[in-house]
mmCIF file of C-alpha atoms and ligand atoms in Angstrom:
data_model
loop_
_atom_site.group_PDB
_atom_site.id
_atom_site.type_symbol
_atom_site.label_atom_id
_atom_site.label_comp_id
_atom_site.label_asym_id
_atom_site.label_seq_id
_atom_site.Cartn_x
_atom_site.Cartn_y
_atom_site.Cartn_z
ATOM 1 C CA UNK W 276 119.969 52.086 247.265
ATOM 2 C CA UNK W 277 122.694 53.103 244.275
ATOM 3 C CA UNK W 278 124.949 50.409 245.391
ATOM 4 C CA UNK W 279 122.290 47.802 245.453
ATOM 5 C CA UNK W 280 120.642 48.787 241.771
ATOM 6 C CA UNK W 281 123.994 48.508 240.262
ATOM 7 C CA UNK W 282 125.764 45.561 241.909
ATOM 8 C CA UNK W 283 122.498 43.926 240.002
ATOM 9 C CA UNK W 284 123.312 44.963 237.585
ATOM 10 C CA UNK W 285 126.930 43.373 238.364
ATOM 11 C CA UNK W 286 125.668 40.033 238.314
ATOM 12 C CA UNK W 287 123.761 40.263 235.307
ATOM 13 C CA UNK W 288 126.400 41.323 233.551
ATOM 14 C CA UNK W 289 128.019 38.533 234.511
ATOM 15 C CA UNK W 290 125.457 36.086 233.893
ATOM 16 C CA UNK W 291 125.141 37.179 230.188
ATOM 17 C CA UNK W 292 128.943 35.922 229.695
ATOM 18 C CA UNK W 293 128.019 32.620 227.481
ATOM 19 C CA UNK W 294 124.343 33.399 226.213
ATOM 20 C CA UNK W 295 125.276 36.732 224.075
ATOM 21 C CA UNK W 296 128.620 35.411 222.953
ATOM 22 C CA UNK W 297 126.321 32.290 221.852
ATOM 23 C CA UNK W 298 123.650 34.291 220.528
ATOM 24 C CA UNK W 299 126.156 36.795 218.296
ATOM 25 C CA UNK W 300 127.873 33.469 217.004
ATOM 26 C CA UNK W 301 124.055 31.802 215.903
ATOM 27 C CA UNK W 302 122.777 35.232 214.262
ATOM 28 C CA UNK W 303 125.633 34.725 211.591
ATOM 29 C CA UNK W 304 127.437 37.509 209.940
ATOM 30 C CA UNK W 305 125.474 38.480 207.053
ATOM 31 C CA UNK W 306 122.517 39.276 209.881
ATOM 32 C CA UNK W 307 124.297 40.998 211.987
ATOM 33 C CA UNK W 308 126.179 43.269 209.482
ATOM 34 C CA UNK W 309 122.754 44.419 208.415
ATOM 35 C CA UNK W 310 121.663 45.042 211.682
ATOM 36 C CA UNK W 311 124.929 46.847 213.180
ATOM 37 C CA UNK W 312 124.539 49.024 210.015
ATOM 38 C CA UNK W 313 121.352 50.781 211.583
ATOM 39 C CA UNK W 314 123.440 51.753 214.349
ATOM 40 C CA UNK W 315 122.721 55.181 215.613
ATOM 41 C CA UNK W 316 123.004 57.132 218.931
ATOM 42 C CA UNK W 317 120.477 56.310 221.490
ATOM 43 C CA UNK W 318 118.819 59.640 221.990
ATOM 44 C CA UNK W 319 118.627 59.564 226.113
ATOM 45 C CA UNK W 320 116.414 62.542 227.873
ATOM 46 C CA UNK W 321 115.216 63.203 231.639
ATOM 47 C CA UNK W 322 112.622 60.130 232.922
ATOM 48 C CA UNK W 323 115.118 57.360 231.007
ATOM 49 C CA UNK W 324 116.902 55.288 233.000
ATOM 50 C CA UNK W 325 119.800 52.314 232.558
ATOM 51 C CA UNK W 326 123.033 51.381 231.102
ATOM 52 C CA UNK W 327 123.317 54.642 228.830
ATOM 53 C CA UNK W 328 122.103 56.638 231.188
ATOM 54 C CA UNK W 329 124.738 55.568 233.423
ATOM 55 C CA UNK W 330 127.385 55.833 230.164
ATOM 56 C CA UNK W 331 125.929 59.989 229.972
ATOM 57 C CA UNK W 332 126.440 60.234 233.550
ATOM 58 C CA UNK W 333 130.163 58.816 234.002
ATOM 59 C CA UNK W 334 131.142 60.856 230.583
ATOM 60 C CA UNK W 335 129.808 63.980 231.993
ATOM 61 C CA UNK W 336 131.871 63.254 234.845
ATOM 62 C CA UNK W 337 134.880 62.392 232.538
ATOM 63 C CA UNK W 338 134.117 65.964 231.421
ATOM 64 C CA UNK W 339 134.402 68.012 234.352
ATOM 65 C CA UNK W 340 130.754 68.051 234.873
ATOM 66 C CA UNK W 341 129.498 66.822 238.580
ATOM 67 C CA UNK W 342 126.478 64.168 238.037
ATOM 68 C CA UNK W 343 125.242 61.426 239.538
ATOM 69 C CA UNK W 344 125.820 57.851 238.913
ATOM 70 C CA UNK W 345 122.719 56.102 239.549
ATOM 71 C CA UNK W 346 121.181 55.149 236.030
ATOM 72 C CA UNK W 347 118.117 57.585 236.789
ATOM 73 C CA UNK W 348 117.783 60.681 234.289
ATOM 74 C CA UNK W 349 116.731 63.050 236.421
ATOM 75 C CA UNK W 350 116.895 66.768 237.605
ATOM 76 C CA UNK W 351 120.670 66.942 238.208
ATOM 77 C CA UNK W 352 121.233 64.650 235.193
ATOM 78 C CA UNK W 353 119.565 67.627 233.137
ATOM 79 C CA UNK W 354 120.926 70.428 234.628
ATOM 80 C CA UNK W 355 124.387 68.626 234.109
ATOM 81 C CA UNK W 356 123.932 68.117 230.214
ATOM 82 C CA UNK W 357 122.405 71.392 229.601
ATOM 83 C CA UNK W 358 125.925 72.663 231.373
ATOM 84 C CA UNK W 359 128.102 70.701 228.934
ATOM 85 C CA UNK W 360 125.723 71.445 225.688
ATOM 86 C CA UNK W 361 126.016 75.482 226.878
ATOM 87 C CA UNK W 362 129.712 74.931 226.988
ATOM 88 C CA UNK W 363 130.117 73.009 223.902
ATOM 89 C CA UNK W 364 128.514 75.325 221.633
ATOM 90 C CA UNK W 365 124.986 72.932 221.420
ATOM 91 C CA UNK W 366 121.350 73.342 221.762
ATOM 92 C CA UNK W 367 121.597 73.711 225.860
ATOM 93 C CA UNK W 368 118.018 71.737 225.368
ATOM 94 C CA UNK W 369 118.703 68.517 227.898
ATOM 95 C CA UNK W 370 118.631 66.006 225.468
ATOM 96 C CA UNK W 371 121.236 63.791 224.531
ATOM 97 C CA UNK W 372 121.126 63.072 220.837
ATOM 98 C CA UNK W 373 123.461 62.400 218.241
ATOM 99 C CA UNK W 374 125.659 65.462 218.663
ATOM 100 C CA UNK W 375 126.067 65.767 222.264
ATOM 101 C CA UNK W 376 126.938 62.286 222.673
ATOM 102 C CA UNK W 377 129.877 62.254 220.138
ATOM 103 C CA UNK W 378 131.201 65.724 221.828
ATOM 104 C CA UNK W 379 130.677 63.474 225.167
ATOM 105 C CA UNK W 380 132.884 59.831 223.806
ATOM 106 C CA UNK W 381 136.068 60.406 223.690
ATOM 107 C CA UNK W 382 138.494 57.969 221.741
ATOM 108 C CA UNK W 383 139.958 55.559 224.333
ATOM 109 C CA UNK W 384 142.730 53.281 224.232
ATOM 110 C CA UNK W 385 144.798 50.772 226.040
ATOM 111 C CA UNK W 386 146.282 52.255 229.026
ATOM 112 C CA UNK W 387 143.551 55.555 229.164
ATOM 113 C CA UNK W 388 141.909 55.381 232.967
ATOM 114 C CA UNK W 389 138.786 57.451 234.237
ATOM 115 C CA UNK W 390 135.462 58.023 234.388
ATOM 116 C CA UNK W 391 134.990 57.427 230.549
ATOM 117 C CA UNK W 392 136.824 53.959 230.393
ATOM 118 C CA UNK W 393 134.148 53.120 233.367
ATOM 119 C CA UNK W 394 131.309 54.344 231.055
ATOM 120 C CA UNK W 395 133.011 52.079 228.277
ATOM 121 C CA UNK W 396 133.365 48.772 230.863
ATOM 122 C CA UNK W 397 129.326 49.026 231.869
ATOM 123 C CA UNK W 398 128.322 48.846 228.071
ATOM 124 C CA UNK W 399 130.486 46.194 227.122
ATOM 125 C CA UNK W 400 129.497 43.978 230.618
ATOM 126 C CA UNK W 401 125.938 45.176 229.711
ATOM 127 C CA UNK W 402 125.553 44.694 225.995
ATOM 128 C CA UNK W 403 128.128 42.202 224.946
ATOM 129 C CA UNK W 404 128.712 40.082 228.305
ATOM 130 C CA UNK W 405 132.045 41.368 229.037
ATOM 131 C CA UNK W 406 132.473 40.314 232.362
ATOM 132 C CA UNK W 407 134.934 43.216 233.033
ATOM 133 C CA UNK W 408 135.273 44.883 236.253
ATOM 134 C CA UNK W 409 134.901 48.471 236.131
ATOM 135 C CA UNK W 410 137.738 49.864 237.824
ATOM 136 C CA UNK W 411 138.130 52.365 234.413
ATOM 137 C CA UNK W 412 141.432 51.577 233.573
ATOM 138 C CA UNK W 413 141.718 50.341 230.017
ATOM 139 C CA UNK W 414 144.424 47.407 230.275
ATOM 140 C CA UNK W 415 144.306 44.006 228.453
ATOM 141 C CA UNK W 416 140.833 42.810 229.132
ATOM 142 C CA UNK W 417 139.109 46.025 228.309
ATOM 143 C CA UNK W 418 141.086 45.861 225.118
ATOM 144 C CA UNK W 419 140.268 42.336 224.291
ATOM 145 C CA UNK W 420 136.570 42.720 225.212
ATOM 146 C CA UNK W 421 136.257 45.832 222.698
ATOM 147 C CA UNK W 422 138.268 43.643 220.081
ATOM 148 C CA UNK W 423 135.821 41.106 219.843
ATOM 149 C CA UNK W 424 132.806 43.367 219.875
ATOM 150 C CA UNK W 425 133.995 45.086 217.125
ATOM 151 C CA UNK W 426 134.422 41.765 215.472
ATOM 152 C CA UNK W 427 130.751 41.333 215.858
ATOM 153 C CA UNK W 428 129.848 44.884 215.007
ATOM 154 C CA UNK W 429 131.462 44.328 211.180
ATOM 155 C CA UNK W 430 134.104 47.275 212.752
ATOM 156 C CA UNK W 431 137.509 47.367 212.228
ATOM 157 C CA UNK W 432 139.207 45.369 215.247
ATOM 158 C CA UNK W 433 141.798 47.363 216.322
ATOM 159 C CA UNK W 434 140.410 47.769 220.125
ATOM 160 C CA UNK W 435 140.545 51.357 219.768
ATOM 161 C CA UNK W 436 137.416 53.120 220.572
ATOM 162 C CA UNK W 437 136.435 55.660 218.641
ATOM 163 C CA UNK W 438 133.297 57.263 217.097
ATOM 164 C CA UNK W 439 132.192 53.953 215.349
ATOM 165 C CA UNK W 440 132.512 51.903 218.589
ATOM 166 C CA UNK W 441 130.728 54.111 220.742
ATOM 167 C CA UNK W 442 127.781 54.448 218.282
ATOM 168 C CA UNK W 443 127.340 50.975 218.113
ATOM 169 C CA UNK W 444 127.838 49.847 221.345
ATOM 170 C CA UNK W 445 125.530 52.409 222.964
ATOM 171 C CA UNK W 446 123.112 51.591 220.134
ATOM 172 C CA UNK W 447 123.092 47.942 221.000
ATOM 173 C CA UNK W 448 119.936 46.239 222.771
ATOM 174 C CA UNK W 449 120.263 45.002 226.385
ATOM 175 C CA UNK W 450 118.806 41.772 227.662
ATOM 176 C CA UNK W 451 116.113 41.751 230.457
ATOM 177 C CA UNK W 452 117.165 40.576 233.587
ATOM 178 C CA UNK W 453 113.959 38.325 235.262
ATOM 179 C CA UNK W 454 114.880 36.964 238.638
ATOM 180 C CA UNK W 455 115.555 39.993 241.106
ATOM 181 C CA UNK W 456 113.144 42.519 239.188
ATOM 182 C CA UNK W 457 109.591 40.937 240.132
ATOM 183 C CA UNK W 458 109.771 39.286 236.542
ATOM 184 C CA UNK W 459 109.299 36.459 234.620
ATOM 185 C CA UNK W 460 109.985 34.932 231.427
ATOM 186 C CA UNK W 461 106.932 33.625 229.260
ATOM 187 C CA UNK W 462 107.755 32.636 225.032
ATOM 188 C CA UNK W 463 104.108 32.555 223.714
ATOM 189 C CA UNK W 464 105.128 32.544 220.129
ATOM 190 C CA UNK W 465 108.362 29.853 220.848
ATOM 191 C CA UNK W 466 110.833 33.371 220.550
ATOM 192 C CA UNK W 467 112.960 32.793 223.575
ATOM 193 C CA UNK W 468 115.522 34.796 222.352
ATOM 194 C CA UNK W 469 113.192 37.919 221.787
ATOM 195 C CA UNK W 470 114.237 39.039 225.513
ATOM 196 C CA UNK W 471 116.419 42.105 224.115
ATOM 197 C CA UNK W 472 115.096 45.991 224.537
ATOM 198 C CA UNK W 473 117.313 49.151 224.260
ATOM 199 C CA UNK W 474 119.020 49.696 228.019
ATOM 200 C CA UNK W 475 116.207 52.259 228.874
ATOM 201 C CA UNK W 476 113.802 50.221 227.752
ATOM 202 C CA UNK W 477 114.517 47.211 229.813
ATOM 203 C CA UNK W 478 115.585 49.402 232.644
ATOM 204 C CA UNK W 479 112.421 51.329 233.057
ATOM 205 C CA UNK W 480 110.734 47.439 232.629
ATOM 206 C CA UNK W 481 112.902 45.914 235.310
ATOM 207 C CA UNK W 482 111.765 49.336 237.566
ATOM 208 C CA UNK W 483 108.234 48.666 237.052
ATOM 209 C CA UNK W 484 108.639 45.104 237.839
ATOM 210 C CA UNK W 485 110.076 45.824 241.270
ATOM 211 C CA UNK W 486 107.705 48.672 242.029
ATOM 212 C CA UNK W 487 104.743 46.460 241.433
ATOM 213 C CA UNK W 488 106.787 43.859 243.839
ATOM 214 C CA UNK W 489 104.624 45.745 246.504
ATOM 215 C CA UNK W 490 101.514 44.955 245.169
ATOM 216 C CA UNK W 491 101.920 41.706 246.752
ATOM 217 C CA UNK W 492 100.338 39.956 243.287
ATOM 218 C CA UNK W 493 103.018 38.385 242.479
ATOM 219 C CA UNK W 494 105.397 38.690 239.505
ATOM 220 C CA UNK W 495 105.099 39.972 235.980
ATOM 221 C CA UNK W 496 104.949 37.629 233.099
ATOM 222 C CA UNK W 497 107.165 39.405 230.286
ATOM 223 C CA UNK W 498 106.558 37.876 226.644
ATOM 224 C CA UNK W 499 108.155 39.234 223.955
ATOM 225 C CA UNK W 500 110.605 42.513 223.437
ATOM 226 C CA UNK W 501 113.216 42.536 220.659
ATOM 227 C CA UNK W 502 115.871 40.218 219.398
ATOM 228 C CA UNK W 503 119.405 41.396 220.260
ATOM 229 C CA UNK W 504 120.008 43.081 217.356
ATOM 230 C CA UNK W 505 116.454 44.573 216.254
ATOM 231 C CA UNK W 506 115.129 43.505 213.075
ATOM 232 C CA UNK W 507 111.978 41.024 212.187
ATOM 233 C CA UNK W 508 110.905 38.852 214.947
ATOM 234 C CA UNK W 509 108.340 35.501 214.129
ATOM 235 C CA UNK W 510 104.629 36.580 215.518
ATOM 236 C CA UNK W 511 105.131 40.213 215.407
ATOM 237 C CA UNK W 512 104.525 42.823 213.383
ATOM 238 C CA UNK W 513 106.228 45.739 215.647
ATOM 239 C CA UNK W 514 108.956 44.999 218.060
ATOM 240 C CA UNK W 515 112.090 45.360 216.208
ATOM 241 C CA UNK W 516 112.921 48.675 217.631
ATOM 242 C CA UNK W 517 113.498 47.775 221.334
ATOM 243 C CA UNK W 518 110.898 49.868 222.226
ATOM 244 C CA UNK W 519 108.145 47.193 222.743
ATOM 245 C CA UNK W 520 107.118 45.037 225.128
ATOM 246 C CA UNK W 521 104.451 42.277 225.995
ATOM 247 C CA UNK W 522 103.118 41.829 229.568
ATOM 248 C CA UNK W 523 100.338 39.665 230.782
ATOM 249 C CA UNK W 524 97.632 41.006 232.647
ATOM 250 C CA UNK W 525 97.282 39.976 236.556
ATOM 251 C CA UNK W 526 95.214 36.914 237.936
ATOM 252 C CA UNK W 527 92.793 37.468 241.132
ATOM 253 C CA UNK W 528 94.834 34.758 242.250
ATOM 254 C CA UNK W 529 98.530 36.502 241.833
ATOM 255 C CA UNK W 530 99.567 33.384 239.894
ATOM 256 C CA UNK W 531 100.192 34.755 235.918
ATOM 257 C CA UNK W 532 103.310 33.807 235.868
ATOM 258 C CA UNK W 533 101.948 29.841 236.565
ATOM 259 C CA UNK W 534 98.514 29.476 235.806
ATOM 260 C CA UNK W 535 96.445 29.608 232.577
ATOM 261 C CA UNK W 536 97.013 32.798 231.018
ATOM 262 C CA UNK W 537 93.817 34.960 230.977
ATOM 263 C CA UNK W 538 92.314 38.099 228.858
ATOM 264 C CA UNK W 539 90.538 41.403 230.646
ATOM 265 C CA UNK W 540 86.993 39.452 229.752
ATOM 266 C CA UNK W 541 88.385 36.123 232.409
ATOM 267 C CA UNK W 542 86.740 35.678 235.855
ATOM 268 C CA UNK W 543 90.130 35.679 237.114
ATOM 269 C CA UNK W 544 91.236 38.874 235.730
ATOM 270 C CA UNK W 545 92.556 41.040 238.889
ATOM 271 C CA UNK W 546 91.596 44.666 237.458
ATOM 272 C CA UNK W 547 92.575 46.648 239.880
ATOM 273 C CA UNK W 548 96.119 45.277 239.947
ATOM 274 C CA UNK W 549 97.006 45.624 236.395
ATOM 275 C CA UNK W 550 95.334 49.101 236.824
ATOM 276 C CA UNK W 551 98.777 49.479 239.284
ATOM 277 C CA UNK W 552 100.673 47.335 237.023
ATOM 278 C CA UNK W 553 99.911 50.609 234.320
ATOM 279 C CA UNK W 554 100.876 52.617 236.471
ATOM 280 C CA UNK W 555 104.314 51.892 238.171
ATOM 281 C CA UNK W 556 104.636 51.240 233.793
ATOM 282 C CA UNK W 557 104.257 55.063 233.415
ATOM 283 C CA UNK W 558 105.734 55.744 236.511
ATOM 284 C CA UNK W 559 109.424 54.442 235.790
ATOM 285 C CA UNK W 560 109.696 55.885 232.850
ATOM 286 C CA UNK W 561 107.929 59.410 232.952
ATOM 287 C CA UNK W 562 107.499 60.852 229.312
ATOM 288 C CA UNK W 563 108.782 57.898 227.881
ATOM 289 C CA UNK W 564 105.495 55.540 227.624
ATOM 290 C CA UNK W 565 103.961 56.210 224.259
ATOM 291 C CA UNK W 566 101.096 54.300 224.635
ATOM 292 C CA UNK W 567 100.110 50.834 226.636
ATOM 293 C CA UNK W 568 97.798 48.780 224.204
ATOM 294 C CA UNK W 569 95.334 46.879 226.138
ATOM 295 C CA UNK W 570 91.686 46.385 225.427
ATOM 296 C CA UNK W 571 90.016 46.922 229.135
ATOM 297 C CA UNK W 572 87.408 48.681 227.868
ATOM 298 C CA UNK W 573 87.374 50.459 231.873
ATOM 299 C CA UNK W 574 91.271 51.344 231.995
ATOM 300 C CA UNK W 575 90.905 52.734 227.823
ATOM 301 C CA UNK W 576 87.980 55.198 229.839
ATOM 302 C CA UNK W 577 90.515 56.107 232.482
ATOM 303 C CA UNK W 578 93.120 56.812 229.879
ATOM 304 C CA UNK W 579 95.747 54.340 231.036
ATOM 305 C CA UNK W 580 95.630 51.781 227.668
ATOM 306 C CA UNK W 581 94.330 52.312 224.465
ATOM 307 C CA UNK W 582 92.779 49.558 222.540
ATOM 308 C CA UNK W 583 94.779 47.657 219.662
ATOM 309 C CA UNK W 584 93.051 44.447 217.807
ATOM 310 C CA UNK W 585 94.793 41.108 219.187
ATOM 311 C CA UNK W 586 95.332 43.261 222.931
ATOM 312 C CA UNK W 587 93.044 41.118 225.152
ATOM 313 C CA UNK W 588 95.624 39.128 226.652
ATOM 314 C CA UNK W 589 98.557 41.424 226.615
ATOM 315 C CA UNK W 590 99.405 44.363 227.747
ATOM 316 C CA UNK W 591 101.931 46.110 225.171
ATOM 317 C CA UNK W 592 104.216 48.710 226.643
ATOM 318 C CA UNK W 593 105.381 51.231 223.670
ATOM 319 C CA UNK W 594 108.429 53.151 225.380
ATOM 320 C CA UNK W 595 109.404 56.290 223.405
ATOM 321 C CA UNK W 596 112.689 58.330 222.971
ATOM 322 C CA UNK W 597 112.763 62.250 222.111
ATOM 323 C CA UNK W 598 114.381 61.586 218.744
ATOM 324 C CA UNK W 599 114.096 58.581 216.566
ATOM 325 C CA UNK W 600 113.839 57.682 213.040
ATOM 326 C CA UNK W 601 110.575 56.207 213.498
ATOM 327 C CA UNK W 602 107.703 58.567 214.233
ATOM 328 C CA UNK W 603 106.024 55.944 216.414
ATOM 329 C CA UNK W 604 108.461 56.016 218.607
ATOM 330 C CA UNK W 605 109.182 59.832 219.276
ATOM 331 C CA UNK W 606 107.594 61.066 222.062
HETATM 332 ZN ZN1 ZN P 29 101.341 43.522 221.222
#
């Protein structure tokens, strides 16, 4: 089951080679300065899943702690990080915020090897299309692959990793990953590029997708998240934190991700199956949904969505994090 999740996870990293390199280049400097300067740890906490959480876990490891190395935040995850934060002189609370992840990243350079290079090689295949095996041993590839992300970060490029590096890299948005997760693309307001959430965010999305797989009515249609760097997105007056993200309800028929796209008040609105499709939401990312807007006036009386003006023909998924700036997005 581990090895499967994360040889995925493999692939997509290498499919994301060309488009983020290609997508860095088009956002142009003065953009991307302005958005790298927001840069902050990724507070991570137990129910988050994905590409940091696999970072914590192969730190803690590079730390002497024993953890697991499966993406998943859960029990062992906890009890691992309240270990380290207890013998670090921290808040032994669980969560993973600013503090305890700088105690966690050490500096790395060419020619360190372990556990923390490997955390380093999954956010650089994940966030910035590195293509690198992770074998952790930092040797020429490694090197250049940080060197060119720090170009794009506004850092200094010196392919050392230190503070600065790991703040921004772990800060950076992850793309979602359709085929293989029950998923599908769909760019209502033209934004094709707005496929870019924080890694927990699109993690927990890609978990729902394939949960809801068994269902057997068919695959989610996934409109807008984020761009890859945060900031104002055309259509949209939230998503710019990587915390949001559109879905389409389900069709009778199993066909949303083909046919017209509907609203809770269509005949072919399948109720009960975006009822599940709310549920595997919540399920995948326990404690970390802040709120689903959707209008059904029958799922709003069962508690599952809460109704937003413009929500009849989306579902919007609000993930939350147990620190961050914005208040709407603390859970
Ligand atoms: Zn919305």
């Amino acid at each position: 089951m581990t090895a499967t999740r994360w040889s995925r996870t493999s692939r997509r990293a290498a499919a994301l080679v060309v488009p983020a390199a290609v997508l860095m280049a088009l956002a142009g400097p003065a953009q991307e300065s302005l958005a790298y300067g927001r840069a902050q740890y990724p507070a991570q906490s137990a129910g988050n899943r994905g590409t940091d959480v696999l970072a914590l876990q192969r730190l803690l490891v590079s730390k002497g702690q024993s953890a697991p190395a499966d993406g998943v935040f859960g029990a062992s995850t906890t009890a691992a990080v309240k270990r380290f934060q207890a013998s670090h002189k921290l808040a032994a609370d669980g969560i993973v915020g600013a503090a305890t992840w700088a105690a966690l990243a050490p500096t790395l350079k060419e020619g360190a090897s372990g556990p923390a290079v490997s955390a380093l090689q999954g956010e650089l295949n994940a966030k910035a299309g590195a293509g690198l095996g992770v074998d952790g041993k930092f040797g020429d590839g490694t090197k250049a692959a940080v060197r060119r992300f720090q170009t794009a970060a506004g850092l200094t490029a010196d392919g050392v990793v230190g503070p600065a590096t790991w703040k921004n890299l772990l800060w950076h948005y992850e793309r979602v990953t359709f085929s293989g997760n029950n998923l599908c693309d769909q760019n209502p307001d033209g934004n094709k590029t707005a496929n870019w959430g924080t890694a927990a965010a699109v993690a927990q999305l890609e978990a729902a997708g394939r949960a809801f797989a068994s269902a057997g009515r068919g695959r989610i249609p996934v409109g807008d998240l984020g761009l890859e760097l945060g900031g104002n997105i055309p259509g949209h007056a939230s998503h710019e934190q990587g915390l949001d993200a559109d879905l389409w309800p389900v069709r009778d028929d199993g066909a949303q991700c083909t046919a017209a796209r509907i609203t809770w008040k269509s005949a072919a609105y399948d109720r009960a199956a975006t009822r599940r499709l709310v549920q595997e939401i919540r399920r995948a990312a326990p404690g970390h949904v802040k709120t689903v807007f959707f209008n059904d006036p029958q799922l709003i009386s069962e508690g599952l969505t809460t109704s937003w003006a413009g929500h009849d023909n989306h579902l919007h998924v609000r993930y939350c994090e147990p620190a961050h700036p914005s208040a709407a997005y603390r859970c």
